Coordinates of C-alpha atoms in Angstrom, one line a residue:
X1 CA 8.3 -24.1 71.3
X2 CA 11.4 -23.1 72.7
X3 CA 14.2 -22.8 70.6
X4 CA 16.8 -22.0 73.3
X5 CA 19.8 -24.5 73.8
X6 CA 20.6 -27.6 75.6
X7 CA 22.1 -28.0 78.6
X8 CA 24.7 -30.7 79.3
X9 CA 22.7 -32.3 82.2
X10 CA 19.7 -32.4 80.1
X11 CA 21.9 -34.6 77.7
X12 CA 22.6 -36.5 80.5
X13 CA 19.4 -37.1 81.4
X14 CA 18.2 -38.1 77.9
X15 CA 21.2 -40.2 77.5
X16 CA 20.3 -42.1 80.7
X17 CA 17.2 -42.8 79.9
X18 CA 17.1 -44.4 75.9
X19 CA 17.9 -47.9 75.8
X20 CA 20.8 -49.3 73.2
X21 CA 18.2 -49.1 70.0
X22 CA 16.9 -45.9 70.7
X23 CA 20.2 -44.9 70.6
X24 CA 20.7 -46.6 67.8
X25 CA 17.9 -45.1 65.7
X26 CA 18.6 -41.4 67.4
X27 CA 22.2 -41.9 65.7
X28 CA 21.1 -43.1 62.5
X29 CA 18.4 -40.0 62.4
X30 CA 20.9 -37.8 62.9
X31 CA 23.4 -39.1 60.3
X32 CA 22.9 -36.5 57.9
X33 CA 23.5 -33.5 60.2
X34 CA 26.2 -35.0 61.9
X35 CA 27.9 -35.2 58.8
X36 CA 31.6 -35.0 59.5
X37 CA 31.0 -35.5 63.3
X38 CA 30.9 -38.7 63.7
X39 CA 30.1 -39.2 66.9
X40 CA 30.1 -42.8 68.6
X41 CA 27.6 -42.4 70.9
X42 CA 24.6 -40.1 71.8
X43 CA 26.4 -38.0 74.5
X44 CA 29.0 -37.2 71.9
X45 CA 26.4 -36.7 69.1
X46 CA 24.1 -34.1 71.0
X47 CA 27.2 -32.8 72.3
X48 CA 28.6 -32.0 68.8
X49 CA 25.1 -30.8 67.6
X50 CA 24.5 -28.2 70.5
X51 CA 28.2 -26.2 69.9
X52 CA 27.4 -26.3 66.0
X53 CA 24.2 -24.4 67.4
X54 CA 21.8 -27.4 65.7
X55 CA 20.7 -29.0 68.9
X56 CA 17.6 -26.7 70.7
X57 CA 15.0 -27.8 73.2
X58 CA 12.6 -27.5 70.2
X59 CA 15.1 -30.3 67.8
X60 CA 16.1 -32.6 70.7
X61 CA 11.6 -32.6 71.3
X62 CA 11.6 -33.9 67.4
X63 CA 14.4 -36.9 67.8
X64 CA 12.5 -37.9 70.9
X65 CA 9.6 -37.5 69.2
X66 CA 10.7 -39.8 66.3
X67 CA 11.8 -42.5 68.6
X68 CA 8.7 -42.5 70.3
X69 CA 9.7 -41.7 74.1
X70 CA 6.7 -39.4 74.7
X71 CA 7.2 -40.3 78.4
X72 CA 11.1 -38.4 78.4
X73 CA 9.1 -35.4 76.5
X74 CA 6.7 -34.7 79.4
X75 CA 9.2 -35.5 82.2
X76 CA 12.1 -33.5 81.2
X77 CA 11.3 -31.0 78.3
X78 CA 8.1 -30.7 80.0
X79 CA 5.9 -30.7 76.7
X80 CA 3.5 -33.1 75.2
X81 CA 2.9 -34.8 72.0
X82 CA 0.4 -32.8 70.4
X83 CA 3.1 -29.6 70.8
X84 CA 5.9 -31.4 68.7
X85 CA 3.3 -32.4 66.0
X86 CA 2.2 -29.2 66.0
X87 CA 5.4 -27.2 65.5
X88 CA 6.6 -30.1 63.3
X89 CA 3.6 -28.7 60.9
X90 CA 5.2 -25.2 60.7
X91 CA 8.6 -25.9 60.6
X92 CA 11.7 -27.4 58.9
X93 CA 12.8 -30.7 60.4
X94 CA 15.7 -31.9 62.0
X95 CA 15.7 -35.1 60.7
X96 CA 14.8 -36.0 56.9
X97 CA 12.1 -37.8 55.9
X98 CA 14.1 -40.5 54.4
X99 CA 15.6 -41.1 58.0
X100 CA 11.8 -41.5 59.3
X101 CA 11.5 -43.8 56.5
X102 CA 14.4 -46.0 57.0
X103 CA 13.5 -46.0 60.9
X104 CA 9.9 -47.2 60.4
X105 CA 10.9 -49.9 58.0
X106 CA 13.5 -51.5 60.6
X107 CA 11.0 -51.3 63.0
X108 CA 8.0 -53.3 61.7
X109 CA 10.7 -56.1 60.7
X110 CA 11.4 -59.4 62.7
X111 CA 15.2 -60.9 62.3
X112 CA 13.7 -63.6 59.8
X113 CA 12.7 -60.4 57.8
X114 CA 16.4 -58.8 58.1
X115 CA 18.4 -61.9 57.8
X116 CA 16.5 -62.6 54.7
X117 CA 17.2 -58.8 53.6
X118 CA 21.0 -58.9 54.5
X119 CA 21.2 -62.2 52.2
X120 CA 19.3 -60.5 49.0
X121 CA 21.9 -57.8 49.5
X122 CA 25.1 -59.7 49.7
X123 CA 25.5 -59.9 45.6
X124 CA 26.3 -55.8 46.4
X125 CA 27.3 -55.7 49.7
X126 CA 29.8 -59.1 49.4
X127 CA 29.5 -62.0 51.4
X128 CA 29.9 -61.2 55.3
X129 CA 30.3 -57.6 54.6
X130 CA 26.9 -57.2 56.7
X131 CA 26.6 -60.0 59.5
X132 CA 23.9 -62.3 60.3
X133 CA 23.7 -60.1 63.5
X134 CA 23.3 -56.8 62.3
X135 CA 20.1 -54.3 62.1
X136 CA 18.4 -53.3 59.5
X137 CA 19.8 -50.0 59.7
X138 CA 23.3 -51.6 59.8
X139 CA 22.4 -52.9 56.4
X140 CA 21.1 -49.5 55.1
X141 CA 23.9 -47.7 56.4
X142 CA 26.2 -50.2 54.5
X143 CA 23.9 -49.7 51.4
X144 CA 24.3 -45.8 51.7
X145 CA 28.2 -46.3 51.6
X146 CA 28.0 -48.4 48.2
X147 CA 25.5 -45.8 47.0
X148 CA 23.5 -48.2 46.6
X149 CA 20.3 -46.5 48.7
X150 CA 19.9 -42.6 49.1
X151 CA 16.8 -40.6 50.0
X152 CA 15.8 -40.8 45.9
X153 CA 17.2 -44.5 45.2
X154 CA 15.3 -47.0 47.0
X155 CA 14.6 -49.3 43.9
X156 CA 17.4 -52.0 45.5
X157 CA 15.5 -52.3 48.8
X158 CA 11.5 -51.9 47.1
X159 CA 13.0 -55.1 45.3
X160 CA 13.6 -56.7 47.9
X161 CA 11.2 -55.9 50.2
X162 CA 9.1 -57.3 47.4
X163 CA 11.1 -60.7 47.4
X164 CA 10.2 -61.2 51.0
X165 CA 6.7 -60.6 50.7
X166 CA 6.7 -57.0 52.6
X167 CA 4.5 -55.2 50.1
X168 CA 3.2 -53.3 53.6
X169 CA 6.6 -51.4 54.0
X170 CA 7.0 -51.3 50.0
X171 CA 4.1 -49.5 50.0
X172 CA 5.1 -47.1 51.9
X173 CA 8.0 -46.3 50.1
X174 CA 6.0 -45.9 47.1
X175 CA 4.2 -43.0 49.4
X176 CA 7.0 -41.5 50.1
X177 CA 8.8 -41.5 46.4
X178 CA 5.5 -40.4 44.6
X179 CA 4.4 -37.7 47.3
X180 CA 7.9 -36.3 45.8
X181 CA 10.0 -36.9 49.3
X182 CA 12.6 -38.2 47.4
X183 CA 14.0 -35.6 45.5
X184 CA 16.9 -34.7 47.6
X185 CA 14.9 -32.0 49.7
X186 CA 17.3 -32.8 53.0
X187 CA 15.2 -31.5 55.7
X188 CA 13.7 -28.8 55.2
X189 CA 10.3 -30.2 54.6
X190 CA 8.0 -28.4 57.0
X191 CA 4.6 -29.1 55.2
X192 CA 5.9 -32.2 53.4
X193 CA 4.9 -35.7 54.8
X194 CA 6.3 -36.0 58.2
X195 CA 6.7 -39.0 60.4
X196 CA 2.9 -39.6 61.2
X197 CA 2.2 -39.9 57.2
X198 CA 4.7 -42.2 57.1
X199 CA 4.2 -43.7 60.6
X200 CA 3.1 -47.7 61.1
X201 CA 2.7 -47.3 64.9
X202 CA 1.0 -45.3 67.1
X203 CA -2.1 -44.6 64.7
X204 CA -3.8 -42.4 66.8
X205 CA -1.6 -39.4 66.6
X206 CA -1.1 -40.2 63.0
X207 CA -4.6 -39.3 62.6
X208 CA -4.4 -36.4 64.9
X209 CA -1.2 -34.7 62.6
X210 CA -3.1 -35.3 59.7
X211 CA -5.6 -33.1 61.0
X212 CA -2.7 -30.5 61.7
X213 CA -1.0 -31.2 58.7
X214 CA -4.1 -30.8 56.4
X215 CA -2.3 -29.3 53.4
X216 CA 0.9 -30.6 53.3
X217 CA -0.2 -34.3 52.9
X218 CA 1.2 -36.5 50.5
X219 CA -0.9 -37.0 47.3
X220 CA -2.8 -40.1 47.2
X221 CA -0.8 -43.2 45.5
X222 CA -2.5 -45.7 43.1
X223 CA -2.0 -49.2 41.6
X224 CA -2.6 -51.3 38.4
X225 CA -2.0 -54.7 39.3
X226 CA -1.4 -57.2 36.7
X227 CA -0.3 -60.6 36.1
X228 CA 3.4 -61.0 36.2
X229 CA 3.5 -57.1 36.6
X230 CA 4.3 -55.6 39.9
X231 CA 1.8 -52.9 41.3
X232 CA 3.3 -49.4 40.2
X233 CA 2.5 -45.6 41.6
X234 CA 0.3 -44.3 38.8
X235 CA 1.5 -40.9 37.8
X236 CA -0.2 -40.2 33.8
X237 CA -1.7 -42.1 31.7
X238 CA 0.0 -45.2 31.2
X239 CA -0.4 -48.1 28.9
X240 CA 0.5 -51.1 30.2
X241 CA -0.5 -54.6 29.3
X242 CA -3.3 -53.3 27.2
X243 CA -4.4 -51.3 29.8
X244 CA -5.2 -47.9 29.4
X245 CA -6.0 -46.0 32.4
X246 CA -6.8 -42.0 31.4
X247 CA -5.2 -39.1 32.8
X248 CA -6.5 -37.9 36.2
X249 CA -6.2 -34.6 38.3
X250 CA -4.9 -35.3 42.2
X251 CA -7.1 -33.2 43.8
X252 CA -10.3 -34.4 42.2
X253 CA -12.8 -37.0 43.9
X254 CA -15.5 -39.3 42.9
X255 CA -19.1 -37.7 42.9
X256 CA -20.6 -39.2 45.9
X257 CA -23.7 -37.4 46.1
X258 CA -26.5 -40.2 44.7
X259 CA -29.2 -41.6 47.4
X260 CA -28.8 -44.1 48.1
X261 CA -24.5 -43.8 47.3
X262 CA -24.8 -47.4 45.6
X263 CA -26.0 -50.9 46.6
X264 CA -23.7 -52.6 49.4
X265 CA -24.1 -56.4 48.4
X266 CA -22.9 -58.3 52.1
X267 CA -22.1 -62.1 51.1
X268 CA -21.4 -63.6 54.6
X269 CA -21.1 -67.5 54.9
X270 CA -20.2 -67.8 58.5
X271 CA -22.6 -65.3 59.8
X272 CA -20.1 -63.3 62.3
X273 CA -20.0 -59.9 60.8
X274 CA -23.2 -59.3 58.8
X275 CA -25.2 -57.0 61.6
X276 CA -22.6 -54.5 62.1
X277 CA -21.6 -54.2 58.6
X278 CA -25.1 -53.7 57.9
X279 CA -25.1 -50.6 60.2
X280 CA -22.2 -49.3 58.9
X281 CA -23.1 -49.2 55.3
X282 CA -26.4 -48.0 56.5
X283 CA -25.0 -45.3 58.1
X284 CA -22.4 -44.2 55.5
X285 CA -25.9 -43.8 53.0
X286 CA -25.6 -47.4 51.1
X287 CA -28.4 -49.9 50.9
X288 CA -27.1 -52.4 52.1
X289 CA -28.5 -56.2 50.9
X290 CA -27.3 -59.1 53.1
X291 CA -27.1 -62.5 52.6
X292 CA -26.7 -65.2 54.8
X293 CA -25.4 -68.6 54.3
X294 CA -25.1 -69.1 50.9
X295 CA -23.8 -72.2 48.7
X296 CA -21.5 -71.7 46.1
X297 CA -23.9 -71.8 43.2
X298 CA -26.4 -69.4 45.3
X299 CA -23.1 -66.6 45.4
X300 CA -22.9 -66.9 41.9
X301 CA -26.3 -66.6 41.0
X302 CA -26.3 -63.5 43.7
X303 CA -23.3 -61.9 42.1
X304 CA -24.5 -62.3 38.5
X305 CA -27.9 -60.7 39.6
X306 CA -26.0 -57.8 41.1
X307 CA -23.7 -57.3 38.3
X308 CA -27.0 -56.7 35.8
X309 CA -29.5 -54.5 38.1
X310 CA -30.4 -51.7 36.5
X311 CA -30.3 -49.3 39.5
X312 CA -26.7 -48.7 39.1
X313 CA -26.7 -46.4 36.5
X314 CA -29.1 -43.8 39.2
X315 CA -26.3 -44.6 42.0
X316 CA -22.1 -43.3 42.6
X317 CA -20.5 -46.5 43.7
X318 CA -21.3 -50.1 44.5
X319 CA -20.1 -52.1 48.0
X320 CA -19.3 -55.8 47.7
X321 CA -18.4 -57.8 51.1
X322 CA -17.5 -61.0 50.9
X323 CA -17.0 -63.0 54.1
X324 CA -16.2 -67.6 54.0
X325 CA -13.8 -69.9 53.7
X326 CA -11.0 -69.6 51.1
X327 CA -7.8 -68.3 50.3
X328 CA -6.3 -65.7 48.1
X329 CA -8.0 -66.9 44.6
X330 CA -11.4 -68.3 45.6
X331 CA -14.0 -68.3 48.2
X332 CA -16.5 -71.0 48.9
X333 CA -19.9 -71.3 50.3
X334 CA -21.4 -73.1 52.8
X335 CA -21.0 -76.5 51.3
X336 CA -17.3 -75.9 50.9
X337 CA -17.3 -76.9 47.7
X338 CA -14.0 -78.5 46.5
X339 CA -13.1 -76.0 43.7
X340 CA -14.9 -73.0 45.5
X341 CA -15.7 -69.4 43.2
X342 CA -12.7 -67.8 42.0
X343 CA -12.3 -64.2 43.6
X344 CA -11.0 -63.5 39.7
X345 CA -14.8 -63.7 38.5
X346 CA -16.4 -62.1 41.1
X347 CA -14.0 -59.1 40.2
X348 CA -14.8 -59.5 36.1
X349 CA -18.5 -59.6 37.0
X350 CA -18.4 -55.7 37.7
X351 CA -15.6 -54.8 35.7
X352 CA -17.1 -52.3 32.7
X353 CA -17.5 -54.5 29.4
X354 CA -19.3 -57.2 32.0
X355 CA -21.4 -54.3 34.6
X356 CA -21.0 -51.3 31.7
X357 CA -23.6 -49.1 34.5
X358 CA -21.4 -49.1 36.6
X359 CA -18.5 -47.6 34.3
X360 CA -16.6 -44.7 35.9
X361 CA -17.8 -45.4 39.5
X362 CA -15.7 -47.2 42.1
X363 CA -16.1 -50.5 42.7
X364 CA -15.7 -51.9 46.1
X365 CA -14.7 -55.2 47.5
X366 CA -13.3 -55.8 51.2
X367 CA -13.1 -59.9 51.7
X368 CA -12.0 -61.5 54.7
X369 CA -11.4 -65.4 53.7
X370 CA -10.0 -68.2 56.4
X371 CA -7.7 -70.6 55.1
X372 CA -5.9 -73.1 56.7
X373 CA -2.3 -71.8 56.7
X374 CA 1.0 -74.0 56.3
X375 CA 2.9 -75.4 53.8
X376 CA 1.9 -74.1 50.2
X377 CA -1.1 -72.7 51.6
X378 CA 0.2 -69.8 54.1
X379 CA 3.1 -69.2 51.2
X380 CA 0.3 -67.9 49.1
X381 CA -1.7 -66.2 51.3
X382 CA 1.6 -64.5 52.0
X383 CA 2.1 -63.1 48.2
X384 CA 0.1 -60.1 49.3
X385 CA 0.5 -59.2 44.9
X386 CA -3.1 -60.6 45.6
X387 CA -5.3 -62.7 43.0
X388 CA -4.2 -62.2 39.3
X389 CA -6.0 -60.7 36.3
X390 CA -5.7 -63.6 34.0
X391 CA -8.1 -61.4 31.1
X392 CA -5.7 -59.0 30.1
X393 CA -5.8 -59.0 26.3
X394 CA -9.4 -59.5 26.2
X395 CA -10.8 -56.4 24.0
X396 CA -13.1 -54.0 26.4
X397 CA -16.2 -53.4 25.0
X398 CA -17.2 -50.2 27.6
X399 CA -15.9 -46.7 26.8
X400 CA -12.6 -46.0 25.3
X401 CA -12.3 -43.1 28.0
X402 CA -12.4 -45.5 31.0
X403 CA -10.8 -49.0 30.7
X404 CA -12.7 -52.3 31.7
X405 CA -10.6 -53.0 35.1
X406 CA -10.6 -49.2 36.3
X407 CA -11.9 -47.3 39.0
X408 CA -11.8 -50.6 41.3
X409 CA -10.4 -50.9 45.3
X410 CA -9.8 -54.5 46.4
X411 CA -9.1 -55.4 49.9
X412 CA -8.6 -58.8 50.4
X413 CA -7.7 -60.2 54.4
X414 CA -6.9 -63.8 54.8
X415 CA -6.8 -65.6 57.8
X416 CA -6.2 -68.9 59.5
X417 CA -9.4 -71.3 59.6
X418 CA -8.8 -71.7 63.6
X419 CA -9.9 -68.7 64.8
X420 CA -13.3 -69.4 63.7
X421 CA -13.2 -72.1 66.6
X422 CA -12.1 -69.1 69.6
X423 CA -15.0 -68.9 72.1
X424 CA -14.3 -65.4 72.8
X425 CA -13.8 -63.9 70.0
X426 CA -15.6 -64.7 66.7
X427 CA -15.6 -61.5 64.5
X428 CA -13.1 -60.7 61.8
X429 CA -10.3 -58.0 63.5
X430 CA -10.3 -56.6 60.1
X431 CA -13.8 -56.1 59.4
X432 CA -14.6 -54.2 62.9
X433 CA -11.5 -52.1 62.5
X434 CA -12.6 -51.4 59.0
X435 CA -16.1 -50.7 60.2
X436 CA -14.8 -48.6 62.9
X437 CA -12.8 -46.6 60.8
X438 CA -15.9 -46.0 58.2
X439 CA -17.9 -45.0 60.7
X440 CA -15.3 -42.4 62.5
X441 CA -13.0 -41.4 59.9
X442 CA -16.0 -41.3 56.9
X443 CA -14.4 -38.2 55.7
X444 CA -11.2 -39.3 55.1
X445 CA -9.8 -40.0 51.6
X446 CA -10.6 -44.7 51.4
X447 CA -7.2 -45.3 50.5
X448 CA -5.4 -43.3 53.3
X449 CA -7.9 -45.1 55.9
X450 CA -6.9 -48.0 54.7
X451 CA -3.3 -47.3 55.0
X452 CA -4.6 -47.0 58.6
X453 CA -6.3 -49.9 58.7
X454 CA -2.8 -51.5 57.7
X455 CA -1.1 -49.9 60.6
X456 CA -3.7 -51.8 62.9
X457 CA -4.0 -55.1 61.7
X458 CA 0.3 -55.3 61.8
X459 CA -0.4 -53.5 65.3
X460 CA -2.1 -56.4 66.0
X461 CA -0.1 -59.3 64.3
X462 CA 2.5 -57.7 66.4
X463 CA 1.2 -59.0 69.6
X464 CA -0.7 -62.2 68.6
X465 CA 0.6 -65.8 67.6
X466 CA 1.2 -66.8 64.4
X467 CA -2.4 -68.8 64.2
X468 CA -4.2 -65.1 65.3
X469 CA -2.4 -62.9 62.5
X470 CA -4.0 -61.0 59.6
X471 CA -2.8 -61.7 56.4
X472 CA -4.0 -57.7 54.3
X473 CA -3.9 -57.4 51.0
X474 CA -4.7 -53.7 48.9
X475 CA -4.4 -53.5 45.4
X476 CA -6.4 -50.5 43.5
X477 CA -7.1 -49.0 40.1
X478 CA -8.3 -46.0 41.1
X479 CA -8.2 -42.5 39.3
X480 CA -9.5 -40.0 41.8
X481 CA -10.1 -39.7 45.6
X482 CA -12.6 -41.3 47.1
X483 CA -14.2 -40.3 49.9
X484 CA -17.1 -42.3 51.3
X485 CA -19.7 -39.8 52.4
X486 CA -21.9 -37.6 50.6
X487 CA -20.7 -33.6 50.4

């Protein structure tokens, strides 16, 4: 890419072209090496940057990049996509991570979501320091100046992205702190995560720079969730709760390699979703056992037979899909049972003192429940902590190596009880996108498809009505990558 400089009427041209929050984001992005500049609009910014000798055709292709106008890459630095992600693999950045970071966040929240962030801030910022009316980078920008945020101190705004129920964009913070981001590196970070790690839109070349960017990705994060304990990157060994979780190495994976890779147990109660699940697990080497239609007591009596076959002990992992009416703690069968079956006991039933042959090996549970939302109801199915472990100080009787609630991945998607009643469509958006990514992206670590998966389903929530959104919650105790494919 070339590196030669910028001409004032291609500034012109670029200038002309972004709207007022492009421009916005490009001068946020650009904070950092405009540092004494500060210019007050983007003529004057990439002005300054090209006589300092920092603005090229190859660093003006990255801030367009970043704020996403391919079309102004193509039409007047006459290069694509795929060329920027590419040289972005192989060379320091413009533009620091953090910046990415910050970007991404602001994007993917609505003004309830930053009027309810500038109003958790204002015990630090004081009262009208940051307006009703401002952005969310506004706010961070005004955080930076208190030191109150930096590229390695984002507790303040994990808190309270937390608060407002955001555990999405938390998450991704927690990516970015634990893959080491945030350790003051500025920007040269060539094979560090770039934007597309980091990225909530635009999943497709997110995938694509992963590709490129094999060996610079950031190391898979973890979670021990807990009641009253907010889900934390696992680093080491850690004992928490009573909960002892044994040291692991990054780079190694879960043997995979049994045949069949483990039982897939499909529990599907309104009988949308069970024939292309089927195929999936099928195809990804599972055998799968379906069940249609169940009551309450006939899940239990399902799971509990699951939970004490003796073929688990000759297999690597175990599936469990779960697919009815319910909410965040409980599912019910067919006969909508009052009380329903507590998601909390499915879990225990596999967990090692209760499924000890299944010790070591990932558990899996993806559960799509519909609810109906409002009031109390969608508040809770908003607390995306997801369902509580209320057996904490109960004494494990499996190995003292491997604790009774490890080595499990629990993906629970809530949504609203209407949707069941569409004509048109009557699958679960999160179960085919799921399926879809299985299928295609088989080879890809489970928690950084799922990561994925996220991007889509807020994708989606994104252009939908409140009554049509997703409602994805991931909460995971495992040690090792996974990777759902035998190799």
């Amino acid at each position: 890419m070339a590196m030669c400089p910028v001409s004032a009427k291609v500034i012109h041209q670029v200038e002309e072209s972004l709207d007022e929050d492009e421009k916005e984001m490009m001068l946020f992005l650009c904070r950092d090496v405009a540092e004494n500049l500060a210019p007050s609009n983007i003529r004057d910014l990439l002005g300054s940057l090209s006589e300092r000798g920092q603005l090229s055709v190859a660093t003006l292709a990255e801030l367009l990049y970043r704020v996403r106008r391919f079309d102004l890459l193509k039409r007047i630095l006459k290069m694509d996509k795929a060329a920027v992600e590419a040289y972005l693999c192989r060379n320091p950045h413009l533009v620091s991570d953090y910046r990415v970071l910050m970007m991404e966040i602001g994007e993917n929240l609505d003004k309830s979501d930053v009027s309810s962030l500038i109003f958790l801030t204002r015990d630090y910022t004081g009262r009208g320091k940051v307006t009703k009316d401002k952005s969310f980078l506004d706010l961070v920008i005004e955080l930076e100046k208190l030191n109150l945020i930096a590229s390695d101190q984002l507790n303040l705004l994990e808190k309270c992205l937390k608060n407002i129920h955001r555990i999405d964009l938390r998450t991704k913070i927690q990516k970015y702190t634990q893959s080491g981001q945030g350790a003051g590196s500025n920007n040269m970070n060539s094979l560090q995560a770039s934007l597309p790690n980091l990225s909530i839109k635009e999943p497709s070349y997110n995938s694509r720079l992963k590709r490129f960017c094999h060996n610079g990705r950031s190391k898979e994060q973890r979670f021990v969730e807990h009641l009253g304990i907010q889900r934390k990157p696992v680093k080491t060994s850690i004992q928490e709760s009573g909960v002892f979780l044994p040291p692991h190495t990054h780079d190694e994976s879960y043997r995979m390699q049994s045949q069949p890779l483990g039982i897939c147990l499909i529990i599907d109660c309104i009988g949308n979703d069970t024939e292309y699940l089927q195929e999936t697990f099928t195809s990804l080497g599972y055998d799968v056992q379906p069940f249609l239609f169940p009551s309450a007591d006939d899940i239990t009596q399902i799971l509990r037979r699951f939970a004490h076959q003796t073929q688990h002990r000759d297999y690597d992992s175990f599936v469990c899909v779960l697919v009815s009416r319910g909410g965040t703690q409980s599912m019910m069968g067919v006969d909508q049972a009052p009380s329903g079956l507590s998601l909390d006991c499915v879990k225990r039933m596999f967990m090692g003192d209760m499924c000890p042959s299944l010790i070591g090996k990932p558990k899996l549970f993806f559960i799509q429940n519909y609810e109906v939302l409002g009031g109390q109801s969608e508040d809770s199915s908003l607390e995306v902590d997801g369902p509580a472990i209320k057996t904490l100080n109960s004494k494990p009787v499996c190995s003292r190596l491997t604790h009774r609630e490890a080595d499990i991945f629990w993906s629970l998607c809530t949504a609203d009880v209407s949707q069941l009643e569409q004509p048109f469509r009557s699958f679960s958006v999160y179960l085919q996108t799921l399926s879809q990514k299985l299928k295609q992206e088989r080879k890809h670590p489970l928690v950084d498809l799922h990561v994925e998966l996220t991007d889509k389903i807020y994708a989606w929530n994104s252009r939908v009505s409140s009554k049509e959104k997703y409602y994805l919650v991931l909460e995971h105790t495992l040690r090792k990558k996974l990777i759902l494919c035998s190799t």
